[in-house]
PDB file of C-alpha atoms in Angstrom:
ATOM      1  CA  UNK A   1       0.000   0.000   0.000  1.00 57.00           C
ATOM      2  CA  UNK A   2       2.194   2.532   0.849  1.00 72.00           C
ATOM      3  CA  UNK A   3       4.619   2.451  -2.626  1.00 79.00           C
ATOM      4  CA  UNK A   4       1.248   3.298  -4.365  1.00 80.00           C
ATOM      5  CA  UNK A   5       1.658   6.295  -1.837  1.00 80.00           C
ATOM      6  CA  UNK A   6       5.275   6.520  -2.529  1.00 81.00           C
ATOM      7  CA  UNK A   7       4.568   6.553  -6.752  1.00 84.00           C
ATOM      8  CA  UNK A   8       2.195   9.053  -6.377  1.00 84.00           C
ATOM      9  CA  UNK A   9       3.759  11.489  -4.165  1.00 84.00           C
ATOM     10  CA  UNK A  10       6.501  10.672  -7.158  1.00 85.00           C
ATOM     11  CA  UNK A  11       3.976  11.791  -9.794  1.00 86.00           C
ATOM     12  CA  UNK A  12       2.730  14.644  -7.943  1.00 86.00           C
ATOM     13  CA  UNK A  13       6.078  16.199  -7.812  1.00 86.00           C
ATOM     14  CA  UNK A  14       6.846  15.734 -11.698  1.00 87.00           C
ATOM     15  CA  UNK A  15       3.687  18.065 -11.355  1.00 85.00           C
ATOM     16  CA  UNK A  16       5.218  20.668  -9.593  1.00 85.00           C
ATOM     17  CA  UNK A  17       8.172  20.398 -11.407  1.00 85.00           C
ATOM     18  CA  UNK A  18       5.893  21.358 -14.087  1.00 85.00           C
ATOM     19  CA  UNK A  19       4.028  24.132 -12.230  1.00 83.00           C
ATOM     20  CA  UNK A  20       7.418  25.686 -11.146  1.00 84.00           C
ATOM     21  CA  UNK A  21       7.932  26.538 -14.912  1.00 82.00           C
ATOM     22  CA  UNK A  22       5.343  28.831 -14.772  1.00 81.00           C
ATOM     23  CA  UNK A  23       6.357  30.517 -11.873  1.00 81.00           C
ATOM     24  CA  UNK A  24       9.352  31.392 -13.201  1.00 79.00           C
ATOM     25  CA  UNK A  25       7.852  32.225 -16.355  1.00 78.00           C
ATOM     26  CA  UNK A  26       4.717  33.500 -15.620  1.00 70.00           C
ATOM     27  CA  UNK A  27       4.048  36.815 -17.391  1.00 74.00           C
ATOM     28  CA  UNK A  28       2.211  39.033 -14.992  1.00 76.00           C
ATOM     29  CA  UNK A  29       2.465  38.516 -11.023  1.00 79.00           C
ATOM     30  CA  UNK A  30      -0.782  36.927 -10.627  1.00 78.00           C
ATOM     31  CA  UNK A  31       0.312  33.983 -12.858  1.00 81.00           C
ATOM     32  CA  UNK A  32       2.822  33.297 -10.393  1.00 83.00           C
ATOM     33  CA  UNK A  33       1.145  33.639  -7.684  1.00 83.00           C
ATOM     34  CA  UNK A  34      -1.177  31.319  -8.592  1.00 85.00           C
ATOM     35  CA  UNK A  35       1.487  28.590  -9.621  1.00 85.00           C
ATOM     36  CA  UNK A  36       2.855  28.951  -6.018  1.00 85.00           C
ATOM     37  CA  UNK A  37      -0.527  28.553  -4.582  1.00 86.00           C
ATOM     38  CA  UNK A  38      -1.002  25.462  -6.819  1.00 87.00           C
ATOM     39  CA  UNK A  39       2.619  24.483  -4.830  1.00 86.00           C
ATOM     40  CA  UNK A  40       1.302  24.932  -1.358  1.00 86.00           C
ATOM     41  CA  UNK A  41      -2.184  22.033  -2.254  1.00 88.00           C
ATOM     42  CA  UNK A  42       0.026  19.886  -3.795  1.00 88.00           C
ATOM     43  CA  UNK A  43       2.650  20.410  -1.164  1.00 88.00           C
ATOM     44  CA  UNK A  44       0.211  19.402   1.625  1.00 89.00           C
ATOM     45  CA  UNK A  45      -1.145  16.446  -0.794  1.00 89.00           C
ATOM     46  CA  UNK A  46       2.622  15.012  -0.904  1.00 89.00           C
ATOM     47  CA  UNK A  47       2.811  15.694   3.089  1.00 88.00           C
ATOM     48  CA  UNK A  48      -0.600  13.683   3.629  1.00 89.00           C
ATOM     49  CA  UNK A  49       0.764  10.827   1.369  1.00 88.00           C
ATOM     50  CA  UNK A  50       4.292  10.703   2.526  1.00 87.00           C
ATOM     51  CA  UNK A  51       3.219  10.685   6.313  1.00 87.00           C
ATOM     52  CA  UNK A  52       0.908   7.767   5.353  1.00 85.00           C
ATOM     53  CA  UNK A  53       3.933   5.920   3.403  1.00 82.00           C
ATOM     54  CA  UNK A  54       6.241   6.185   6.257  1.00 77.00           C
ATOM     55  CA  UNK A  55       3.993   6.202   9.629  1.00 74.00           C
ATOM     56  CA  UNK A  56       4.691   9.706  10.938  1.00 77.00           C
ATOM     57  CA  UNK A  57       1.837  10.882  12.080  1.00 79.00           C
ATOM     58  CA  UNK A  58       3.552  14.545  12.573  1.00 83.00           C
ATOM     59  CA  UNK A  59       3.354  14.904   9.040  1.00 86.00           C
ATOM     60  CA  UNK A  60       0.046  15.985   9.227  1.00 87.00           C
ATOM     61  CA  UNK A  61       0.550  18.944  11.517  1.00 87.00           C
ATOM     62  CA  UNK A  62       2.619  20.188   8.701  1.00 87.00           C
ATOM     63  CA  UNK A  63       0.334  20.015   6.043  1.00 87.00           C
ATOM     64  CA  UNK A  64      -2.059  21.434   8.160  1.00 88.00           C
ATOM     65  CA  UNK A  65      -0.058  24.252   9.040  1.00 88.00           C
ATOM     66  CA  UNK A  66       0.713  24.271   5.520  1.00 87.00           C
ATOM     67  CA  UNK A  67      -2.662  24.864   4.092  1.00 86.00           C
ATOM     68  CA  UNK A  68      -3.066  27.393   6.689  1.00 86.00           C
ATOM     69  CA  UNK A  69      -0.347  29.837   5.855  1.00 86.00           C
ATOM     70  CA  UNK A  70      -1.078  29.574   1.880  1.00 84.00           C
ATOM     71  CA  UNK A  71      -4.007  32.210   3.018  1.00 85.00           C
ATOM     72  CA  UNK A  72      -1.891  34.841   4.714  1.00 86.00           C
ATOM     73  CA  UNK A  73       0.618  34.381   1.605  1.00 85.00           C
ATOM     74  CA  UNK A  74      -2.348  35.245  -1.102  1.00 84.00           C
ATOM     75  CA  UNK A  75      -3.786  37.834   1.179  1.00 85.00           C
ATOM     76  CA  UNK A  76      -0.698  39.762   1.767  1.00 84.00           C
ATOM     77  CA  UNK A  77      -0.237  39.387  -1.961  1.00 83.00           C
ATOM     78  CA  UNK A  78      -3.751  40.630  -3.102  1.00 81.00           C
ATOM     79  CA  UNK A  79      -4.061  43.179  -0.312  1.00 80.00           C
ATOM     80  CA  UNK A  80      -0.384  44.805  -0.355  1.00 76.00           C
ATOM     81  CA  UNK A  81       1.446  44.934  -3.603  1.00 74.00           C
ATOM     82  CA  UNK A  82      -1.184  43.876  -6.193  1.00 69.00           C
ATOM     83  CA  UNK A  83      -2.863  47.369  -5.679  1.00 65.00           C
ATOM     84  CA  UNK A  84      -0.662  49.406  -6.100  1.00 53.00           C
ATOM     85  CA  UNK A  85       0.655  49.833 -10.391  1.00 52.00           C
ATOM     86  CA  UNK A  86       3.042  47.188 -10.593  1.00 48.00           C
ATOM     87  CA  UNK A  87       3.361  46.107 -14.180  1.00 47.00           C
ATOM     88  CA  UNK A  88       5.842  43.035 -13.314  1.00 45.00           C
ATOM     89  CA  UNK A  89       8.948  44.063 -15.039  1.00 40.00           C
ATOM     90  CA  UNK A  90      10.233  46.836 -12.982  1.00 37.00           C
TER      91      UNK A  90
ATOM     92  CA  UNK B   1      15.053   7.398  -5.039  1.00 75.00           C
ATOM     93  CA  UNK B   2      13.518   8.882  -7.845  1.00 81.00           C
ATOM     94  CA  UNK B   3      11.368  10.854  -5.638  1.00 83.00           C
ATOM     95  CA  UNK B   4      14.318  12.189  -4.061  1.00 87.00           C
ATOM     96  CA  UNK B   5      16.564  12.834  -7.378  1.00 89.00           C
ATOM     97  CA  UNK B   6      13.602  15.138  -8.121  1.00 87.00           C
ATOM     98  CA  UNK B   7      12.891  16.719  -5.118  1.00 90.00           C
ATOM     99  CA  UNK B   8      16.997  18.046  -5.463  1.00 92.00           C
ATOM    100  CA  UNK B   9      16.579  18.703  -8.841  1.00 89.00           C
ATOM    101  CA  UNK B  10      13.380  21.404  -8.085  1.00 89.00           C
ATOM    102  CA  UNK B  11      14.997  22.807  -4.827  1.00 91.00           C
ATOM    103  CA  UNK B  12      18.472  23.911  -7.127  1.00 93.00           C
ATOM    104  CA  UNK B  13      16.559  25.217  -9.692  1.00 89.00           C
ATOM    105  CA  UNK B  14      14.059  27.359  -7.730  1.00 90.00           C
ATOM    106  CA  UNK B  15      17.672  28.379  -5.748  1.00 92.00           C
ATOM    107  CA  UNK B  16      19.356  29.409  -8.464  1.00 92.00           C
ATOM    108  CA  UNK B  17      16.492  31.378 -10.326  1.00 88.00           C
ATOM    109  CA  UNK B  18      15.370  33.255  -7.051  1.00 89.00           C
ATOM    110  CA  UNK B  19      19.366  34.350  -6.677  1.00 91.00           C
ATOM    111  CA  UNK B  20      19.699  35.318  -9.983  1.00 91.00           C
ATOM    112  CA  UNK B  21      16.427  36.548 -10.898  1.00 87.00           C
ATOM    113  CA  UNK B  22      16.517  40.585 -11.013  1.00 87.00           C
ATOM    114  CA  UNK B  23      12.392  40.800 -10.776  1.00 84.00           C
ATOM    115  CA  UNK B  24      11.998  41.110  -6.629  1.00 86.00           C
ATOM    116  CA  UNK B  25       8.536  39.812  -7.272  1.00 86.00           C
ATOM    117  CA  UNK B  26       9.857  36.930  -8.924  1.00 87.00           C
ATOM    118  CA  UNK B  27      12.315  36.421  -6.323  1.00 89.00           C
ATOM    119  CA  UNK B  28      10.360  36.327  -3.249  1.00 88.00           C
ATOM    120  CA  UNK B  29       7.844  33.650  -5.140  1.00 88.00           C
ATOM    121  CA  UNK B  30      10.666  31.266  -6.078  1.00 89.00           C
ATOM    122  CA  UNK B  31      12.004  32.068  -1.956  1.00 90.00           C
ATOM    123  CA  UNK B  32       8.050  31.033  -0.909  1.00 89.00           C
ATOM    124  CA  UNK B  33       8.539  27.877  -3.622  1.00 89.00           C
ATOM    125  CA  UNK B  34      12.009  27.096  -2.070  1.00 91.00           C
ATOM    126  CA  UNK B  35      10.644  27.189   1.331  1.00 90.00           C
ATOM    127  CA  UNK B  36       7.971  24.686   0.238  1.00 89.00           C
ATOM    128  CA  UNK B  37      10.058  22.384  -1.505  1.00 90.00           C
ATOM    129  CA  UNK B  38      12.995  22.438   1.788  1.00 91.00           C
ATOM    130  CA  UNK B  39       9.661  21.517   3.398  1.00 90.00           C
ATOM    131  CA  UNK B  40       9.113  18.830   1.636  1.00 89.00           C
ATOM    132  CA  UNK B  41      13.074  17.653   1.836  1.00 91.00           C
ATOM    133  CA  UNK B  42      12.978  17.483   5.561  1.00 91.00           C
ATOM    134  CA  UNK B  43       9.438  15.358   5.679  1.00 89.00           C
ATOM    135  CA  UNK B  44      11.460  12.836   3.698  1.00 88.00           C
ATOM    136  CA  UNK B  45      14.528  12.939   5.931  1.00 89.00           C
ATOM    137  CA  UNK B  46      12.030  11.914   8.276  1.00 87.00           C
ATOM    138  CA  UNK B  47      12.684  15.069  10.335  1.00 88.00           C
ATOM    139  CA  UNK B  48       8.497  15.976  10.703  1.00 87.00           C
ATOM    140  CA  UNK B  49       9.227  18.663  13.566  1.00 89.00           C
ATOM    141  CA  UNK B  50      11.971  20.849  11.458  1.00 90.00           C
ATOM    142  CA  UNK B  51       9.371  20.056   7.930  1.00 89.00           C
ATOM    143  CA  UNK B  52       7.169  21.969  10.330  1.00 89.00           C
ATOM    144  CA  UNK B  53       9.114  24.896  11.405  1.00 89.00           C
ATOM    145  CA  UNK B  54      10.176  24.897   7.620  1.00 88.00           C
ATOM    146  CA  UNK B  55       6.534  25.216   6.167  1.00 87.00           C
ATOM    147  CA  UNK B  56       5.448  27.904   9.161  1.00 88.00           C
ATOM    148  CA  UNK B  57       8.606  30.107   8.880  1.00 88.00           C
ATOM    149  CA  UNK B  58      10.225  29.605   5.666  1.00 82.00           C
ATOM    150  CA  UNK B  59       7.606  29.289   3.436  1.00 80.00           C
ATOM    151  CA  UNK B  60       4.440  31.018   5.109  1.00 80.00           C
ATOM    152  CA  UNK B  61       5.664  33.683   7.308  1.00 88.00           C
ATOM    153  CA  UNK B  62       8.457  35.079   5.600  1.00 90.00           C
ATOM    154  CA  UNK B  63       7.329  34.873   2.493  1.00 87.00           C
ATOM    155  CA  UNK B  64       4.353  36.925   3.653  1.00 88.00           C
ATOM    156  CA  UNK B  65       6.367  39.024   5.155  1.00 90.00           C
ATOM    157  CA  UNK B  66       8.692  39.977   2.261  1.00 90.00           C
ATOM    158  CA  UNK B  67       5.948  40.787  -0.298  1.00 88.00           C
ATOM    159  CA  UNK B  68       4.422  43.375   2.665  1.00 88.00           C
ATOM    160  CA  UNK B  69       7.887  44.757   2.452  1.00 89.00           C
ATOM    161  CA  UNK B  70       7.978  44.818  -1.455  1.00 88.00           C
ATOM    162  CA  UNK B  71       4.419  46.858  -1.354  1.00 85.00           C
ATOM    163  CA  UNK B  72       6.282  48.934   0.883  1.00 86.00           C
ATOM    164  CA  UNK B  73       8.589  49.329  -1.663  1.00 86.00           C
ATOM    165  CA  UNK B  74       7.111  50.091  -4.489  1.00 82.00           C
ATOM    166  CA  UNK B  75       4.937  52.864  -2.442  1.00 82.00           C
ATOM    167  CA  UNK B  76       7.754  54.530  -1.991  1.00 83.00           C
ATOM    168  CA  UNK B  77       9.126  54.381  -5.087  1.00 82.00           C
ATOM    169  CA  UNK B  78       5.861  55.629  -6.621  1.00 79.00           C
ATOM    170  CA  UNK B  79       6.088  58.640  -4.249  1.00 81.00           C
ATOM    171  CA  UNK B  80       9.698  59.719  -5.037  1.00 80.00           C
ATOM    172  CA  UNK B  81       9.098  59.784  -8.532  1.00 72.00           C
ATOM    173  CA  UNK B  82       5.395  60.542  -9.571  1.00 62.00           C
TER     174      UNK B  82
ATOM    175  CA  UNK C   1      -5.568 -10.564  -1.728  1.00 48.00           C
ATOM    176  CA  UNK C   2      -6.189  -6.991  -1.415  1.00 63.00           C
ATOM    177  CA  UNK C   3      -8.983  -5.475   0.765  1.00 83.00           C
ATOM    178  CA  UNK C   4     -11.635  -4.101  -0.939  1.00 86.00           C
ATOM    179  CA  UNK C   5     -10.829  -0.794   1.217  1.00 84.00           C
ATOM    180  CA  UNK C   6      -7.529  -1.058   0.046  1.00 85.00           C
ATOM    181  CA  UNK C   7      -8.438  -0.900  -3.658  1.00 87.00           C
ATOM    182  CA  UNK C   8     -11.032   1.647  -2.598  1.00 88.00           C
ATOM    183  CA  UNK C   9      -8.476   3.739  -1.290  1.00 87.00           C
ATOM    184  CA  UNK C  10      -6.129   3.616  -4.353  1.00 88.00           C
ATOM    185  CA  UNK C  11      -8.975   4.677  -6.485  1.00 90.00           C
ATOM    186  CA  UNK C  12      -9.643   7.232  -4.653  1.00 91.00           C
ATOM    187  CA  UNK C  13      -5.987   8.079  -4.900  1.00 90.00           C
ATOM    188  CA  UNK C  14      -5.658   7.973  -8.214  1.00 90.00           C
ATOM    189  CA  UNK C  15      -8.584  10.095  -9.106  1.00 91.00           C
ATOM    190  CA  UNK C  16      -7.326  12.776  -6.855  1.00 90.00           C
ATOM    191  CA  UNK C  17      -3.870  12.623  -8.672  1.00 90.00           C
ATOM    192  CA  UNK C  18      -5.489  13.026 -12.236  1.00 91.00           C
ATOM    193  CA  UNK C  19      -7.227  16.047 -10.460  1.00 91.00           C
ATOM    194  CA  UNK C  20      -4.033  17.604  -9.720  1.00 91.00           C
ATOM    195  CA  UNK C  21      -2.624  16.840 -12.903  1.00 90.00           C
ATOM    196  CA  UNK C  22      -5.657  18.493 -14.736  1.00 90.00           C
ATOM    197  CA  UNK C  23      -5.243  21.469 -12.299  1.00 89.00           C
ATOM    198  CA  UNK C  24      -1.414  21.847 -13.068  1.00 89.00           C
ATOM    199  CA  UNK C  25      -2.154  21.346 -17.009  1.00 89.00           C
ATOM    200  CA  UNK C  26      -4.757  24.233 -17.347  1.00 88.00           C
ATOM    201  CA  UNK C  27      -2.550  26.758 -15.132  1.00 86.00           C
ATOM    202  CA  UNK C  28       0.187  25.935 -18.019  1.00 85.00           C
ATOM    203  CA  UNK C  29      -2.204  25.891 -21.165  1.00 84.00           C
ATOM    204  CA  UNK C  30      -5.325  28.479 -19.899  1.00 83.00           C
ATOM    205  CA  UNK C  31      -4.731  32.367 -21.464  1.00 81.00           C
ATOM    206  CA  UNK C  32      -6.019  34.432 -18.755  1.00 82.00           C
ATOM    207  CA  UNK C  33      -5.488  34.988 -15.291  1.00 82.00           C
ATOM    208  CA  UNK C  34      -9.442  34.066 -14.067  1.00 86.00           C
ATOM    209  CA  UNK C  35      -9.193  30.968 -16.222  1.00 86.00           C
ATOM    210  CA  UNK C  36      -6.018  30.038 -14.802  1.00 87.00           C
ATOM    211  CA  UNK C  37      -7.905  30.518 -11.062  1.00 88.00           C
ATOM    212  CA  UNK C  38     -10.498  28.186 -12.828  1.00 87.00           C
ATOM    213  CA  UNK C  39      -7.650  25.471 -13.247  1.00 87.00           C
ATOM    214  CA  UNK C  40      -6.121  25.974  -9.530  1.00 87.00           C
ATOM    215  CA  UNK C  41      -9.827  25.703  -8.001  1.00 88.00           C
ATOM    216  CA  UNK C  42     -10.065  22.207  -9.384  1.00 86.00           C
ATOM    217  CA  UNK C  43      -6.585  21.004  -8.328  1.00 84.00           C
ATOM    218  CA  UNK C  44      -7.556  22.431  -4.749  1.00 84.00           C
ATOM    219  CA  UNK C  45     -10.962  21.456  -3.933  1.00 88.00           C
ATOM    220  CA  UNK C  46     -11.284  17.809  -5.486  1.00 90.00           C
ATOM    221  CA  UNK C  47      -7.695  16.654  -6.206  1.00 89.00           C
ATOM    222  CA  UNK C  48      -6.920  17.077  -2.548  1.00 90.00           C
ATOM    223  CA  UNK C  49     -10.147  16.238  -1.558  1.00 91.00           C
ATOM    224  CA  UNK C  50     -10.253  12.802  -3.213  1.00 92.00           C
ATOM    225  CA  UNK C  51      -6.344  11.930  -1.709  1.00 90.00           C
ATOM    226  CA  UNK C  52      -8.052  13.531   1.667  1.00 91.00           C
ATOM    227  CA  UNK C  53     -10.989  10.647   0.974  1.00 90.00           C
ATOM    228  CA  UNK C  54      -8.323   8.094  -0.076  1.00 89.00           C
ATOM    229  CA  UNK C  55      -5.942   8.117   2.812  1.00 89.00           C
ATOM    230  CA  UNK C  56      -9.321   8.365   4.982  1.00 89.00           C
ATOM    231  CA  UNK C  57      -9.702   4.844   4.324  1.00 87.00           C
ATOM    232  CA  UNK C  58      -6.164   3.913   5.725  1.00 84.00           C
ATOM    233  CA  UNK C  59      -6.114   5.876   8.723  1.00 81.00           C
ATOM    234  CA  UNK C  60      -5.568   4.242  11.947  1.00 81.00           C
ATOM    235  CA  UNK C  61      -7.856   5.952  14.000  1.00 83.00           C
ATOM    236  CA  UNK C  62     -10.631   8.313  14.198  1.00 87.00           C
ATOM    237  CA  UNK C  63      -8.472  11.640  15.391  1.00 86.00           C
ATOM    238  CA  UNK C  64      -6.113  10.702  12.591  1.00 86.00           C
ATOM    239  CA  UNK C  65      -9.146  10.763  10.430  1.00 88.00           C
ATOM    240  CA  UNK C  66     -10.133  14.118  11.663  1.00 90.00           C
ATOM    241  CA  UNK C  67      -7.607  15.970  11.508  1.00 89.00           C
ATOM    242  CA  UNK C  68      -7.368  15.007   7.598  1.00 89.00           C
ATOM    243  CA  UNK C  69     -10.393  16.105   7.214  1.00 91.00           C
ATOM    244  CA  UNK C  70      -9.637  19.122   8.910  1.00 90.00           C
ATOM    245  CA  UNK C  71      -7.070  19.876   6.507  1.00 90.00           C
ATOM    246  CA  UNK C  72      -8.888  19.758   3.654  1.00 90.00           C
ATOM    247  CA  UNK C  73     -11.486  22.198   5.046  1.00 91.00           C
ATOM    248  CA  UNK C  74      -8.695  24.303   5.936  1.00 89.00           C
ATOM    249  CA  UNK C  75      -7.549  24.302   2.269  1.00 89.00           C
ATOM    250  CA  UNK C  76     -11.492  24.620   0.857  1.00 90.00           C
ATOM    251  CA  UNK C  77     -11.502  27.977   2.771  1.00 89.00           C
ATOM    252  CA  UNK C  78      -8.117  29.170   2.019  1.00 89.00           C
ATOM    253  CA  UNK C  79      -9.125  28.912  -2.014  1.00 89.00           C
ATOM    254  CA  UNK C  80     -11.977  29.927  -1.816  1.00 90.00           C
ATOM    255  CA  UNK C  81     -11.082  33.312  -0.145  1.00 89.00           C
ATOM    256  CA  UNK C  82      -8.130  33.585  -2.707  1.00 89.00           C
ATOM    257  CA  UNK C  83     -10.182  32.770  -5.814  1.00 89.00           C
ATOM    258  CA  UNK C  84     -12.621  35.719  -4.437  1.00 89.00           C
ATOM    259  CA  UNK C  85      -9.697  38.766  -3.548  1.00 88.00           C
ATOM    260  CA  UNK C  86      -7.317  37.363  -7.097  1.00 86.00           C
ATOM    261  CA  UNK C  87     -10.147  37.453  -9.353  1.00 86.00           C
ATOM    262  CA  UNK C  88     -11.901  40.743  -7.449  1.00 86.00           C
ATOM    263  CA  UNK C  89      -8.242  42.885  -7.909  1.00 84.00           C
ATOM    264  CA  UNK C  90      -7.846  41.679 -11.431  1.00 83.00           C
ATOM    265  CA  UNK C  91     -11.028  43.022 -12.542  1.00 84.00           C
ATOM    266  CA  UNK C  92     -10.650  46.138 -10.606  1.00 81.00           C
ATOM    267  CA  UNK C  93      -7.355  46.798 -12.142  1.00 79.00           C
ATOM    268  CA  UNK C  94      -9.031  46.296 -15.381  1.00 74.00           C
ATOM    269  CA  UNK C  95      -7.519  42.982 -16.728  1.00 74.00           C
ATOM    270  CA  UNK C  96     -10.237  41.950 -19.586  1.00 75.00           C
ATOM    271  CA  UNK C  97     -11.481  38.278 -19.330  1.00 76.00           C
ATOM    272  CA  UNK C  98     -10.541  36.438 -22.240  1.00 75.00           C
ATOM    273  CA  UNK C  99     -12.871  35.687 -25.060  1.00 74.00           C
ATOM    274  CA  UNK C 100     -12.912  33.164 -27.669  1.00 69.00           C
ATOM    275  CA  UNK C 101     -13.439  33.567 -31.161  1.00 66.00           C
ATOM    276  CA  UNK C 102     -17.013  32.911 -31.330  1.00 65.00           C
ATOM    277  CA  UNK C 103     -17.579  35.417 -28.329  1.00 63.00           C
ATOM    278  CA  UNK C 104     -16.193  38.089 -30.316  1.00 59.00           C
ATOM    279  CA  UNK C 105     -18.483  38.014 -33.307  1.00 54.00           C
TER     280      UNK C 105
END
């Protein structure tokens, strides 16, 4: 059971691999944004399976903790700098 | 193994794009994605308690914190040179 | 011999990962920024809400089991808040919603 767990934490990060592209990429600040919210879910989806694969229960308190500070990330992002004129190249 | 060939593999290329990225925006989301991905290193060196000091500080905190100080930034920017 | 909650659970598993794959797929392929938060809403809600489901069926007790669950209402709330300030500021700062041919005609 738990190398299906292992596999698909496996796949999930090819997925982020994939995301991280965009981040880098992204053309205006929202795009990346976005990617690195996409990293924080599948971060806490790889925590939930990996603590499962190997037994540690604190795992979880991560990804808990985890899902909890992607908020304050966004928020600072869509309350501070995202109002002000900030075209992404300067 | 695989798992862990990749997991290096994403942690030194969001490294070495947030260092030598000259966007700040840019830099602090690769730092946030670093922090994430360290996060995710320690879980699997079956180290759960500094994976969760990792996530909280590293990736959620100061990450938070350093795009309040980039808004900061730019604010004052704007008003030095209208 | 596997269980039947043992294949159950792998299902589940599975379906969760095609989720996220769908969710990372569309934030590289969609043009727009409220299409993209289209994409990321899926890979939030139901890919991590079917592994949630699937590793629900192998854990060993029921405060284990709560405390997933807790997670993934932690992470419904989170996107849903985000989806709502993103896609609020990017029409306020006057980022047009994509249209496809058709709609332009």
């Amino acid at each position: 059971m738990s190398e299906l767990n292992l596999i698909l934490a496996g796949f999930l990060l090819v997925n982020l691999l994939a995301a991280l592209w965009r981040v880098a990429r992204g053309p205006t600040p929202a795009d990346r944004l976005l990617a690195a919210l996409l990293f924080g879910t599948v971060g806490v989806a790889i925590l939930l399976l990996l603590a499962f694969a190997g037994g540690e229960a604190a795992l979880v308190d991560a990804a808990l903790l985890l899902a909890l500070l992607a908020l304050i990330t966004g928020a600072a992002f869509a309350r501070r700098i995202w109002r002000e004129e900030h075209d992404g190249h300067s | 193994m695989i798992f862990d060939l990749l997991l290096v593999t994403a942690l030194l290329v969001s490294a070495v794009h947030a260092l030598s990225t000259p966007d700040l925006f840019r830099a602090v989301m690769l730092f946030i994605v670093f922090g994430l991905l360290m996060a995710l290193a320690w879980a699997r060196l079956n180290a759960p308690d500094i994976a969760l000091a990792e996530a909280a500080i590293g990736a959620g905190l100061t990450g938070a914190l350093l795009l309040d100080a980039l808004g900061h930034l730019h604010r004052k920017r704007r008003e030095r040179s209208p | 011999m596997m269980g039947i909650l043992e294949v159950a659970s792998a299902l589940l598993l599975i379906i969760g990962a095609v989720f996220f794959l769908a969710g990372t797929i569309g934030l590289l392929r969609f043009p727009d920024v409220y299409t993209r938060l289209h994409a990321l809403a899926k890979a939030d809600n139901l890919g991590l809400g079917f592994t949630v489901l699937g590793l629900l069926l192998q854990a060993p007790g029921v405060a284990a089991g709560m405390k997933l669950i807790l997670v993934w209402l932690l992470a419904l709330a989170a996107s849903a808040t985000l989806s709502y300030l993103i896609a609020r500021r990017a029409l306020a700062r006057g980022i047009e919603p994509w249209k496809s041919e058709e709609d332009e005609r």
